[in-house]
């Protein structure tokens, strides 16, 4: 069925007048009359009858009008959908995640991406900041969350980073250790038992920088690679550890963990991609979506 003929039929039916319908369709009246004749011939039906006041639908025309209107609406919907697909990004986004999803606003981020680009799929890899950032550099991940010092000076040049939020790490100690940590500086705290994390962990990188600046080494008694395990050892009375301020305060209120009150380490959360890949469509979409989630 010729869509132009359907449009001519619906327009004449709505206007009830060939002259007005021709004006709306930007065609001449003879051309419009020819279209209506062609449609009626093809259907082998009479759709209109002429009256002194214009064009009136026959019974067949009345029955076919709503069907024709739905057909034209479907064509309009099809064209709109096709136009939308021009901006749709397909393929796969390989995303590196760290710590807990709530802190990352991971659910909101993936929801925003799915809404904007329904044909884009996701593949998530969880690890430590150093690990997933290295996978981004090697091209095995497209983007990754990362933690580091404010401004991410160690990533400058090689990476593009969307900075998301600042926060602090606090030193947490077992219940009952208030006298050993309150009012103490880094040098005094270094002599106490510490829980260490692997080199790829931001805890390790930040603490190494702090203690190196003080010219001391921490007394390490354990090494773990998960924040929940670190806090569990702290609660059990084993040693000190770093914890995000929100986690430290929660543990202090709920379980009596002690927070050292004279020291803290500033840090930042970001989403990182390789600088030379930032204009690739899936990566660009991810950066735009994360901005919308964190900036509103």
PDB file of C-alpha atoms in Angstrom:
ATOM      1  CA  UNK A   1       0.000   0.000   0.000  1.00  0.00           C
ATOM      2  CA  UNK A   2       1.320   3.440  -0.973  1.00  0.00           C
ATOM      3  CA  UNK A   3       1.626   5.580   2.181  1.00  0.00           C
ATOM      4  CA  UNK A   4       1.066   8.722   0.100  1.00  0.00           C
ATOM      5  CA  UNK A   5      -2.325   7.427  -1.024  1.00  0.00           C
ATOM      6  CA  UNK A   6      -3.317   6.604   2.570  1.00  0.00           C
ATOM      7  CA  UNK A   7      -2.290  10.098   3.648  1.00  0.00           C
ATOM      8  CA  UNK A   8      -4.391  11.606   0.839  1.00  0.00           C
ATOM      9  CA  UNK A   9      -7.407   9.520   1.900  1.00  0.00           C
ATOM     10  CA  UNK A  10      -7.136  10.477   5.591  1.00  0.00           C
ATOM     11  CA  UNK A  11      -6.577  14.168   4.865  1.00  0.00           C
ATOM     12  CA  UNK A  12      -9.544  14.457   2.496  1.00  0.00           C
ATOM     13  CA  UNK A  13     -11.703  12.580   5.004  1.00  0.00           C
ATOM     14  CA  UNK A  14     -10.736  14.944   7.808  1.00  0.00           C
ATOM     15  CA  UNK A  15     -11.117  18.134   5.755  1.00  0.00           C
ATOM     16  CA  UNK A  16     -14.206  17.064   3.794  1.00  0.00           C
ATOM     17  CA  UNK A  17     -12.971  19.282   0.974  1.00  0.00           C
ATOM     18  CA  UNK A  18     -10.462  18.637  -1.813  1.00  0.00           C
ATOM     19  CA  UNK A  19      -9.188  22.219  -1.963  1.00  0.00           C
ATOM     20  CA  UNK A  20      -8.375  22.431   1.762  1.00  0.00           C
ATOM     21  CA  UNK A  21      -6.895  18.937   1.772  1.00  0.00           C
ATOM     22  CA  UNK A  22      -4.664  19.796  -1.213  1.00  0.00           C
ATOM     23  CA  UNK A  23      -3.422  22.895   0.618  1.00  0.00           C
ATOM     24  CA  UNK A  24      -2.557  20.849   3.694  1.00  0.00           C
ATOM     25  CA  UNK A  25      -0.691  18.290   1.636  1.00  0.00           C
ATOM     26  CA  UNK A  26       1.059  20.926  -0.525  1.00  0.00           C
ATOM     27  CA  UNK A  27      -0.214  19.406  -3.788  1.00  0.00           C
ATOM     28  CA  UNK A  28      -2.552  20.640  -6.500  1.00  0.00           C
ATOM     29  CA  UNK A  29      -6.226  19.718  -6.404  1.00  0.00           C
ATOM     30  CA  UNK A  30      -6.029  17.697  -9.664  1.00  0.00           C
ATOM     31  CA  UNK A  31      -3.047  15.747  -8.285  1.00  0.00           C
ATOM     32  CA  UNK A  32      -4.954  14.957  -5.092  1.00  0.00           C
ATOM     33  CA  UNK A  33      -8.041  13.887  -7.058  1.00  0.00           C
ATOM     34  CA  UNK A  34      -5.835  11.539  -9.055  1.00  0.00           C
ATOM     35  CA  UNK A  35      -4.415  10.004  -5.856  1.00  0.00           C
ATOM     36  CA  UNK A  36      -7.899   9.354  -4.455  1.00  0.00           C
ATOM     37  CA  UNK A  37      -8.971   7.810  -7.764  1.00  0.00           C
ATOM     38  CA  UNK A  38      -5.890   5.591  -7.823  1.00  0.00           C
ATOM     39  CA  UNK A  39      -6.569   4.394  -4.255  1.00  0.00           C
ATOM     40  CA  UNK A  40     -10.234   3.617  -5.000  1.00  0.00           C
ATOM     41  CA  UNK A  41      -9.291   1.761  -8.181  1.00  0.00           C
ATOM     42  CA  UNK A  42      -6.689  -0.307  -6.375  1.00  0.00           C
ATOM     43  CA  UNK A  43      -9.141  -1.217  -3.595  1.00  0.00           C
ATOM     44  CA  UNK A  44     -12.071  -1.627  -5.982  1.00  0.00           C
ATOM     45  CA  UNK A  45     -14.129   0.448  -3.538  1.00  0.00           C
ATOM     46  CA  UNK A  46     -15.767   3.847  -3.569  1.00  0.00           C
ATOM     47  CA  UNK A  47     -14.503   5.793  -0.565  1.00  0.00           C
ATOM     48  CA  UNK A  48     -16.066   9.218  -1.171  1.00  0.00           C
ATOM     49  CA  UNK A  49     -19.157  10.701  -2.706  1.00  0.00           C
ATOM     50  CA  UNK A  50     -19.313  14.300  -3.867  1.00  0.00           C
ATOM     51  CA  UNK A  51     -21.916  16.590  -2.316  1.00  0.00           C
ATOM     52  CA  UNK A  52     -22.648  20.304  -2.759  1.00  0.00           C
ATOM     53  CA  UNK A  53     -20.677  20.895   0.444  1.00  0.00           C
ATOM     54  CA  UNK A  54     -17.628  18.811  -0.495  1.00  0.00           C
ATOM     55  CA  UNK A  55     -16.468  15.213  -0.074  1.00  0.00           C
ATOM     56  CA  UNK A  56     -18.361  12.768   2.156  1.00  0.00           C
ATOM     57  CA  UNK A  57     -17.199   9.309   3.172  1.00  0.00           C
ATOM     58  CA  UNK A  58     -19.151   6.332   1.963  1.00  0.00           C
ATOM     59  CA  UNK A  59     -19.892   3.492   4.375  1.00  0.00           C
ATOM     60  CA  UNK A  60     -16.747   1.707   3.100  1.00  0.00           C
ATOM     61  CA  UNK A  61     -14.733   4.901   3.619  1.00  0.00           C
ATOM     62  CA  UNK A  62     -16.014   5.272   7.186  1.00  0.00           C
ATOM     63  CA  UNK A  63     -14.963   1.736   8.031  1.00  0.00           C
ATOM     64  CA  UNK A  64     -11.522   2.119   6.493  1.00  0.00           C
ATOM     65  CA  UNK A  65     -10.704   5.547   7.953  1.00  0.00           C
ATOM     66  CA  UNK A  66      -9.670   4.368  11.484  1.00  0.00           C
ATOM     67  CA  UNK A  67      -7.614   1.566   9.950  1.00  0.00           C
ATOM     68  CA  UNK A  68      -5.836   4.046   7.686  1.00  0.00           C
ATOM     69  CA  UNK A  69      -5.191   6.363  10.645  1.00  0.00           C
ATOM     70  CA  UNK A  70      -3.641   3.526  12.638  1.00  0.00           C
ATOM     71  CA  UNK A  71      -1.484   2.571   9.653  1.00  0.00           C
ATOM     72  CA  UNK A  72      -0.188   6.124   9.292  1.00  0.00           C
ATOM     73  CA  UNK A  73       0.459   6.275  13.047  1.00  0.00           C
ATOM     74  CA  UNK A  74       2.468   3.067  12.806  1.00  0.00           C
ATOM     75  CA  UNK A  75       4.551   4.522   9.981  1.00  0.00           C
ATOM     76  CA  UNK A  76       5.252   7.651  12.061  1.00  0.00           C
ATOM     77  CA  UNK A  77       6.267   5.493  15.027  1.00  0.00           C
ATOM     78  CA  UNK A  78       8.524   3.418  12.801  1.00  0.00           C
ATOM     79  CA  UNK A  79      10.256   6.514  11.445  1.00  0.00           C
ATOM     80  CA  UNK A  80      10.737   7.942  14.949  1.00  0.00           C
ATOM     81  CA  UNK A  81      12.252   4.672  16.148  1.00  0.00           C
ATOM     82  CA  UNK A  82      14.572   4.546  13.141  1.00  0.00           C
ATOM     83  CA  UNK A  83      15.674   8.127  13.789  1.00  0.00           C
ATOM     84  CA  UNK A  84      16.394   7.264  17.409  1.00  0.00           C
ATOM     85  CA  UNK A  85      18.583   4.353  16.398  1.00  0.00           C
ATOM     86  CA  UNK A  86      20.953   6.729  14.648  1.00  0.00           C
ATOM     87  CA  UNK A  87      22.139   7.860  18.089  1.00  0.00           C
ATOM     88  CA  UNK A  88      21.965   4.430  19.747  1.00  0.00           C
ATOM     89  CA  UNK A  89      25.243   2.893  20.827  1.00  0.00           C
ATOM     90  CA  UNK A  90      25.535  -0.867  20.481  1.00  0.00           C
ATOM     91  CA  UNK A  91      28.174  -3.348  21.529  1.00  0.00           C
ATOM     92  CA  UNK A  92      29.728  -4.129  24.885  1.00  0.00           C
ATOM     93  CA  UNK A  93      31.166  -1.992  27.665  1.00  0.00           C
ATOM     94  CA  UNK A  94      33.786  -3.701  29.824  1.00  0.00           C
ATOM     95  CA  UNK A  95      33.669  -2.064  33.251  1.00  0.00           C
ATOM     96  CA  UNK A  96      36.022  -2.497  36.189  1.00  0.00           C
ATOM     97  CA  UNK A  97      34.465  -2.170  39.640  1.00  0.00           C
ATOM     98  CA  UNK A  98      35.946  -1.818  43.115  1.00  0.00           C
ATOM     99  CA  UNK A  99      34.774  -1.785  46.751  1.00  0.00           C
ATOM    100  CA  UNK A 100      30.993  -1.914  47.333  1.00  0.00           C
ATOM    101  CA  UNK A 101      28.358  -1.078  44.666  1.00  0.00           C
ATOM    102  CA  UNK A 102      26.505   1.322  46.979  1.00  0.00           C
ATOM    103  CA  UNK A 103      29.522   3.614  47.324  1.00  0.00           C
ATOM    104  CA  UNK A 104      30.040   3.597  43.550  1.00  0.00           C
ATOM    105  CA  UNK A 105      26.336   4.258  42.772  1.00  0.00           C
ATOM    106  CA  UNK A 106      26.828   1.356  40.405  1.00  0.00           C
ATOM    107  CA  UNK A 107      23.161   0.489  40.062  1.00  0.00           C
ATOM    108  CA  UNK A 108      22.170   4.043  39.130  1.00  0.00           C
ATOM    109  CA  UNK A 109      25.062   4.247  36.641  1.00  0.00           C
ATOM    110  CA  UNK A 110      24.150   1.022  34.839  1.00  0.00           C
ATOM    111  CA  UNK A 111      20.466   1.970  34.883  1.00  0.00           C
ATOM    112  CA  UNK A 112      21.244   5.327  33.248  1.00  0.00           C
ATOM    113  CA  UNK A 113      23.352   3.623  30.580  1.00  0.00           C
ATOM    114  CA  UNK A 114      20.682   1.001  29.873  1.00  0.00           C
ATOM    115  CA  UNK A 115      17.978   3.644  29.552  1.00  0.00           C
ATOM    116  CA  UNK A 116      20.009   5.776  27.145  1.00  0.00           C
ATOM    117  CA  UNK A 117      21.524   2.912  25.148  1.00  0.00           C
ATOM    118  CA  UNK A 118      19.333  -0.206  25.381  1.00  0.00           C
ATOM    119  CA  UNK A 119      21.457  -2.158  22.892  1.00  0.00           C
ATOM    120  CA  UNK A 120      24.684  -1.626  24.863  1.00  0.00           C
ATOM    121  CA  UNK A 121      25.607  -4.610  27.055  1.00  0.00           C
ATOM    122  CA  UNK A 122      27.866  -4.629  30.123  1.00  0.00           C
ATOM    123  CA  UNK A 123      30.630  -6.909  31.339  1.00  0.00           C
ATOM    124  CA  UNK A 124      31.791  -6.266  34.910  1.00  0.00           C
ATOM    125  CA  UNK A 125      35.160  -7.211  36.410  1.00  0.00           C
ATOM    126  CA  UNK A 126      35.734  -6.638  40.130  1.00  0.00           C
ATOM    127  CA  UNK A 127      39.152  -5.977  41.633  1.00  0.00           C
ATOM    128  CA  UNK A 128      41.372  -3.453  43.363  1.00  0.00           C
ATOM    129  CA  UNK A 129      41.957   0.034  41.976  1.00  0.00           C
ATOM    130  CA  UNK A 130      45.453  -0.708  40.749  1.00  0.00           C
ATOM    131  CA  UNK A 131      44.369  -3.953  39.101  1.00  0.00           C
ATOM    132  CA  UNK A 132      41.397  -2.591  37.138  1.00  0.00           C
ATOM    133  CA  UNK A 133      43.279   0.575  36.160  1.00  0.00           C
ATOM    134  CA  UNK A 134      46.088  -1.556  34.753  1.00  0.00           C
ATOM    135  CA  UNK A 135      43.523  -3.597  32.780  1.00  0.00           C
ATOM    136  CA  UNK A 136      42.174  -0.334  31.335  1.00  0.00           C
ATOM    137  CA  UNK A 137      45.688   0.641  30.276  1.00  0.00           C
ATOM    138  CA  UNK A 138      46.207  -2.773  28.663  1.00  0.00           C
ATOM    139  CA  UNK A 139      42.919  -2.484  26.747  1.00  0.00           C
ATOM    140  CA  UNK A 140      41.272  -5.404  28.569  1.00  0.00           C
ATOM    141  CA  UNK A 141      38.727  -3.057  30.182  1.00  0.00           C
ATOM    142  CA  UNK A 142      37.133   0.019  28.640  1.00  0.00           C
ATOM    143  CA  UNK A 143      36.482   2.009  31.813  1.00  0.00           C
ATOM    144  CA  UNK A 144      36.966   1.411  35.531  1.00  0.00           C
ATOM    145  CA  UNK A 145      36.235   2.968  38.868  1.00  0.00           C
ATOM    146  CA  UNK A 146      39.392   3.945  40.689  1.00  0.00           C
ATOM    147  CA  UNK A 147      40.488   5.367  44.036  1.00  0.00           C
ATOM    148  CA  UNK A 148      43.491   7.575  44.590  1.00  0.00           C
ATOM    149  CA  UNK A 149      44.827  10.828  45.976  1.00  0.00           C
ATOM    150  CA  UNK A 150      42.793  13.954  45.122  1.00  0.00           C
ATOM    151  CA  UNK A 151      43.229  14.928  41.481  1.00  0.00           C
ATOM    152  CA  UNK A 152      44.752  11.523  40.597  1.00  0.00           C
ATOM    153  CA  UNK A 153      48.227  12.954  39.869  1.00  0.00           C
ATOM    154  CA  UNK A 154      49.596   9.458  39.172  1.00  0.00           C
ATOM    155  CA  UNK A 155      47.170   9.015  36.257  1.00  0.00           C
ATOM    156  CA  UNK A 156      47.814  12.329  34.498  1.00  0.00           C
ATOM    157  CA  UNK A 157      48.646  12.016  30.810  1.00  0.00           C
ATOM    158  CA  UNK A 158      47.909   8.353  30.204  1.00  0.00           C
ATOM    159  CA  UNK A 159      44.313   8.427  31.400  1.00  0.00           C
ATOM    160  CA  UNK A 160      41.192  10.537  31.286  1.00  0.00           C
ATOM    161  CA  UNK A 161      39.464  10.622  34.682  1.00  0.00           C
ATOM    162  CA  UNK A 162      35.988  11.839  35.593  1.00  0.00           C
ATOM    163  CA  UNK A 163      36.362  12.887  39.227  1.00  0.00           C
ATOM    164  CA  UNK A 164      33.277  11.826  41.200  1.00  0.00           C
ATOM    165  CA  UNK A 165      33.656  12.521  44.914  1.00  0.00           C
ATOM    166  CA  UNK A 166      36.188  13.332  47.631  1.00  0.00           C
ATOM    167  CA  UNK A 167      36.283  11.430  50.902  1.00  0.00           C
ATOM    168  CA  UNK A 168      38.669  10.592  53.755  1.00  0.00           C
ATOM    169  CA  UNK A 169      40.283   7.432  55.027  1.00  0.00           C
ATOM    170  CA  UNK A 170      40.469   7.107  58.804  1.00  0.00           C
ATOM    171  CA  UNK A 171      42.672   4.899  60.936  1.00  0.00           C
ATOM    172  CA  UNK A 172      40.522   2.417  62.850  1.00  0.00           C
ATOM    173  CA  UNK A 173      41.666   0.459  65.890  1.00  0.00           C
ATOM    174  CA  UNK A 174      40.165  -2.397  67.936  1.00  0.00           C
ATOM    175  CA  UNK A 175      37.720  -1.612  70.746  1.00  0.00           C
ATOM    176  CA  UNK A 176      39.578  -0.616  73.888  1.00  0.00           C
ATOM    177  CA  UNK A 177      42.589   0.857  72.049  1.00  0.00           C
ATOM    178  CA  UNK A 178      41.557   4.489  72.570  1.00  0.00           C
ATOM    179  CA  UNK A 179      44.546   5.182  74.819  1.00  0.00           C
ATOM    180  CA  UNK A 180      46.936   3.867  72.188  1.00  0.00           C
ATOM    181  CA  UNK A 181      45.609   5.839  69.199  1.00  0.00           C
ATOM    182  CA  UNK A 182      43.831   8.974  70.410  1.00  0.00           C
ATOM    183  CA  UNK A 183      46.006  12.048  69.913  1.00  0.00           C
ATOM    184  CA  UNK A 184      48.744  10.017  68.208  1.00  0.00           C
ATOM    185  CA  UNK A 185      50.501  10.973  64.965  1.00  0.00           C
ATOM    186  CA  UNK A 186      51.702   8.761  62.144  1.00  0.00           C
ATOM    187  CA  UNK A 187      55.078   7.997  63.721  1.00  0.00           C
ATOM    188  CA  UNK A 188      53.492   6.691  66.937  1.00  0.00           C
ATOM    189  CA  UNK A 189      50.824   4.782  65.073  1.00  0.00           C
ATOM    190  CA  UNK A 190      53.426   3.112  62.837  1.00  0.00           C
ATOM    191  CA  UNK A 191      54.804   1.270  65.868  1.00  0.00           C
ATOM    192  CA  UNK A 192      51.470  -0.418  66.551  1.00  0.00           C
ATOM    193  CA  UNK A 193      50.316  -3.595  64.720  1.00  0.00           C
ATOM    194  CA  UNK A 194      48.931  -2.868  61.235  1.00  0.00           C
ATOM    195  CA  UNK A 195      46.882  -4.752  58.662  1.00  0.00           C
ATOM    196  CA  UNK A 196      48.488  -4.349  55.231  1.00  0.00           C
ATOM    197  CA  UNK A 197      46.835  -4.601  51.802  1.00  0.00           C
ATOM    198  CA  UNK A 198      48.373  -5.695  48.446  1.00  0.00           C
ATOM    199  CA  UNK A 199      50.276  -3.113  46.368  1.00  0.00           C
ATOM    200  CA  UNK A 200      47.353  -2.744  43.937  1.00  0.00           C
ATOM    201  CA  UNK A 201      45.133  -1.508  46.764  1.00  0.00           C
ATOM    202  CA  UNK A 202      44.685   2.228  47.279  1.00  0.00           C
ATOM    203  CA  UNK A 203      45.166   1.661  51.024  1.00  0.00           C
ATOM    204  CA  UNK A 204      48.673   0.369  50.346  1.00  0.00           C
ATOM    205  CA  UNK A 205      49.572   3.243  48.015  1.00  0.00           C
ATOM    206  CA  UNK A 206      48.244   5.970  50.298  1.00  0.00           C
ATOM    207  CA  UNK A 207      49.769   4.559  53.480  1.00  0.00           C
ATOM    208  CA  UNK A 208      53.123   3.908  51.799  1.00  0.00           C
ATOM    209  CA  UNK A 209      53.225   7.575  50.772  1.00  0.00           C
ATOM    210  CA  UNK A 210      52.306   8.775  54.268  1.00  0.00           C
ATOM    211  CA  UNK A 211      54.830   6.593  56.096  1.00  0.00           C
ATOM    212  CA  UNK A 212      57.560   7.320  53.534  1.00  0.00           C
ATOM    213  CA  UNK A 213      57.071  11.044  54.173  1.00  0.00           C
ATOM    214  CA  UNK A 214      57.477  10.374  57.903  1.00  0.00           C
ATOM    215  CA  UNK A 215      60.542   8.181  57.333  1.00  0.00           C
ATOM    216  CA  UNK A 216      59.026   5.191  59.163  1.00  0.00           C
ATOM    217  CA  UNK A 217      57.730   1.719  58.347  1.00  0.00           C
ATOM    218  CA  UNK A 218      54.497   0.329  59.814  1.00  0.00           C
ATOM    219  CA  UNK A 219      54.577  -2.789  61.979  1.00  0.00           C
ATOM    220  CA  UNK A 220      52.649  -5.144  59.678  1.00  0.00           C
ATOM    221  CA  UNK A 221      51.138  -8.265  61.248  1.00  0.00           C
ATOM    222  CA  UNK A 222      48.600  -9.290  58.571  1.00  0.00           C
ATOM    223  CA  UNK A 223      47.764  -8.764  54.906  1.00  0.00           C
ATOM    224  CA  UNK A 224      44.231  -8.911  53.470  1.00  0.00           C
ATOM    225  CA  UNK A 225      42.656  -7.733  50.226  1.00  0.00           C
ATOM    226  CA  UNK A 226      39.025  -7.106  51.221  1.00  0.00           C
ATOM    227  CA  UNK A 227      37.653  -4.228  53.312  1.00  0.00           C
ATOM    228  CA  UNK A 228      35.175  -6.427  55.228  1.00  0.00           C
ATOM    229  CA  UNK A 229      38.017  -8.758  56.207  1.00  0.00           C
ATOM    230  CA  UNK A 230      40.119  -5.810  57.372  1.00  0.00           C
ATOM    231  CA  UNK A 231      37.334  -4.478  59.577  1.00  0.00           C
ATOM    232  CA  UNK A 232      36.666  -7.949  60.944  1.00  0.00           C
ATOM    233  CA  UNK A 233      40.313  -8.236  62.043  1.00  0.00           C
ATOM    234  CA  UNK A 234      40.134  -4.767  63.601  1.00  0.00           C
ATOM    235  CA  UNK A 235      36.967  -5.698  65.520  1.00  0.00           C
ATOM    236  CA  UNK A 236      38.683  -8.891  66.665  1.00  0.00           C
ATOM    237  CA  UNK A 237      41.520  -6.924  68.284  1.00  0.00           C
ATOM    238  CA  UNK A 238      44.273  -7.821  65.804  1.00  0.00           C
ATOM    239  CA  UNK A 239      45.590  -4.508  64.479  1.00  0.00           C
ATOM    240  CA  UNK A 240      44.980  -1.081  62.932  1.00  0.00           C
ATOM    241  CA  UNK A 241      43.735  -0.487  59.410  1.00  0.00           C
ATOM    242  CA  UNK A 242      42.501   2.218  57.074  1.00  0.00           C
ATOM    243  CA  UNK A 243      38.763   2.489  56.417  1.00  0.00           C
ATOM    244  CA  UNK A 244      36.610   4.890  54.445  1.00  0.00           C
ATOM    245  CA  UNK A 245      35.169   7.533  56.759  1.00  0.00           C
ATOM    246  CA  UNK A 246      31.592   6.270  56.342  1.00  0.00           C
ATOM    247  CA  UNK A 247      32.596   2.688  57.167  1.00  0.00           C
ATOM    248  CA  UNK A 248      34.758   3.814  60.086  1.00  0.00           C
ATOM    249  CA  UNK A 249      31.941   5.846  61.662  1.00  0.00           C
ATOM    250  CA  UNK A 250      29.468   3.003  61.183  1.00  0.00           C
ATOM    251  CA  UNK A 251      31.828   0.516  62.843  1.00  0.00           C
ATOM    252  CA  UNK A 252      32.541   2.953  65.681  1.00  0.00           C
ATOM    253  CA  UNK A 253      28.841   3.459  66.456  1.00  0.00           C
ATOM    254  CA  UNK A 254      27.798  -0.161  66.035  1.00  0.00           C
ATOM    255  CA  UNK A 255      30.766  -2.141  67.356  1.00  0.00           C
ATOM    256  CA  UNK A 256      32.944   0.162  69.445  1.00  0.00           C
ATOM    257  CA  UNK A 257      35.803   0.356  66.936  1.00  0.00           C
ATOM    258  CA  UNK A 258      38.088   3.276  67.845  1.00  0.00           C
ATOM    259  CA  UNK A 259      38.930   5.994  65.298  1.00  0.00           C
ATOM    260  CA  UNK A 260      42.313   7.713  65.579  1.00  0.00           C
ATOM    261  CA  UNK A 261      41.421  11.392  65.923  1.00  0.00           C
ATOM    262  CA  UNK A 262      44.656  13.105  64.862  1.00  0.00           C
ATOM    263  CA  UNK A 263      45.253  11.619  61.404  1.00  0.00           C
ATOM    264  CA  UNK A 264      43.379  11.011  58.176  1.00  0.00           C
ATOM    265  CA  UNK A 265      44.162  10.538  54.491  1.00  0.00           C
ATOM    266  CA  UNK A 266      42.309  12.425  51.759  1.00  0.00           C
ATOM    267  CA  UNK A 267      41.241  10.425  48.716  1.00  0.00           C
ATOM    268  CA  UNK A 268      38.985  10.585  45.682  1.00  0.00           C
ATOM    269  CA  UNK A 269      36.758   8.294  43.631  1.00  0.00           C
ATOM    270  CA  UNK A 270      36.776   8.532  39.841  1.00  0.00           C
ATOM    271  CA  UNK A 271      35.904   6.738  36.617  1.00  0.00           C
ATOM    272  CA  UNK A 272      38.903   6.252  34.349  1.00  0.00           C
ATOM    273  CA  UNK A 273      39.514   5.414  30.704  1.00  0.00           C
ATOM    274  CA  UNK A 274      42.601   5.474  28.543  1.00  0.00           C
ATOM    275  CA  UNK A 275      43.196   8.994  27.232  1.00  0.00           C
ATOM    276  CA  UNK A 276      43.516   7.865  23.617  1.00  0.00           C
ATOM    277  CA  UNK A 277      40.157   6.026  23.766  1.00  0.00           C
ATOM    278  CA  UNK A 278      37.950   8.645  25.434  1.00  0.00           C
ATOM    279  CA  UNK A 279      36.080   9.502  22.190  1.00  0.00           C
ATOM    280  CA  UNK A 280      35.053   5.883  21.445  1.00  0.00           C
ATOM    281  CA  UNK A 281      31.252   5.682  21.492  1.00  0.00           C
ATOM    282  CA  UNK A 282      30.702   3.217  24.409  1.00  0.00           C
ATOM    283  CA  UNK A 283      33.321   4.961  26.550  1.00  0.00           C
ATOM    284  CA  UNK A 284      31.954   8.410  25.770  1.00  0.00           C
ATOM    285  CA  UNK A 285      28.475   7.152  26.682  1.00  0.00           C
ATOM    286  CA  UNK A 286      29.759   5.746  29.980  1.00  0.00           C
ATOM    287  CA  UNK A 287      31.435   9.025  30.913  1.00  0.00           C
ATOM    288  CA  UNK A 288      28.273  10.986  30.113  1.00  0.00           C
ATOM    289  CA  UNK A 289      26.121   8.584  32.149  1.00  0.00           C
ATOM    290  CA  UNK A 290      28.397   8.700  35.209  1.00  0.00           C
ATOM    291  CA  UNK A 291      28.372  12.500  35.085  1.00  0.00           C
ATOM    292  CA  UNK A 292      24.568  12.502  35.073  1.00  0.00           C
ATOM    293  CA  UNK A 293      24.432  10.166  38.079  1.00  0.00           C
ATOM    294  CA  UNK A 294      26.910  12.091  40.219  1.00  0.00           C
ATOM    295  CA  UNK A 295      26.188  15.647  39.061  1.00  0.00           C
ATOM    296  CA  UNK A 296      22.423  15.277  38.781  1.00  0.00           C
TER     297      UNK A 296
END
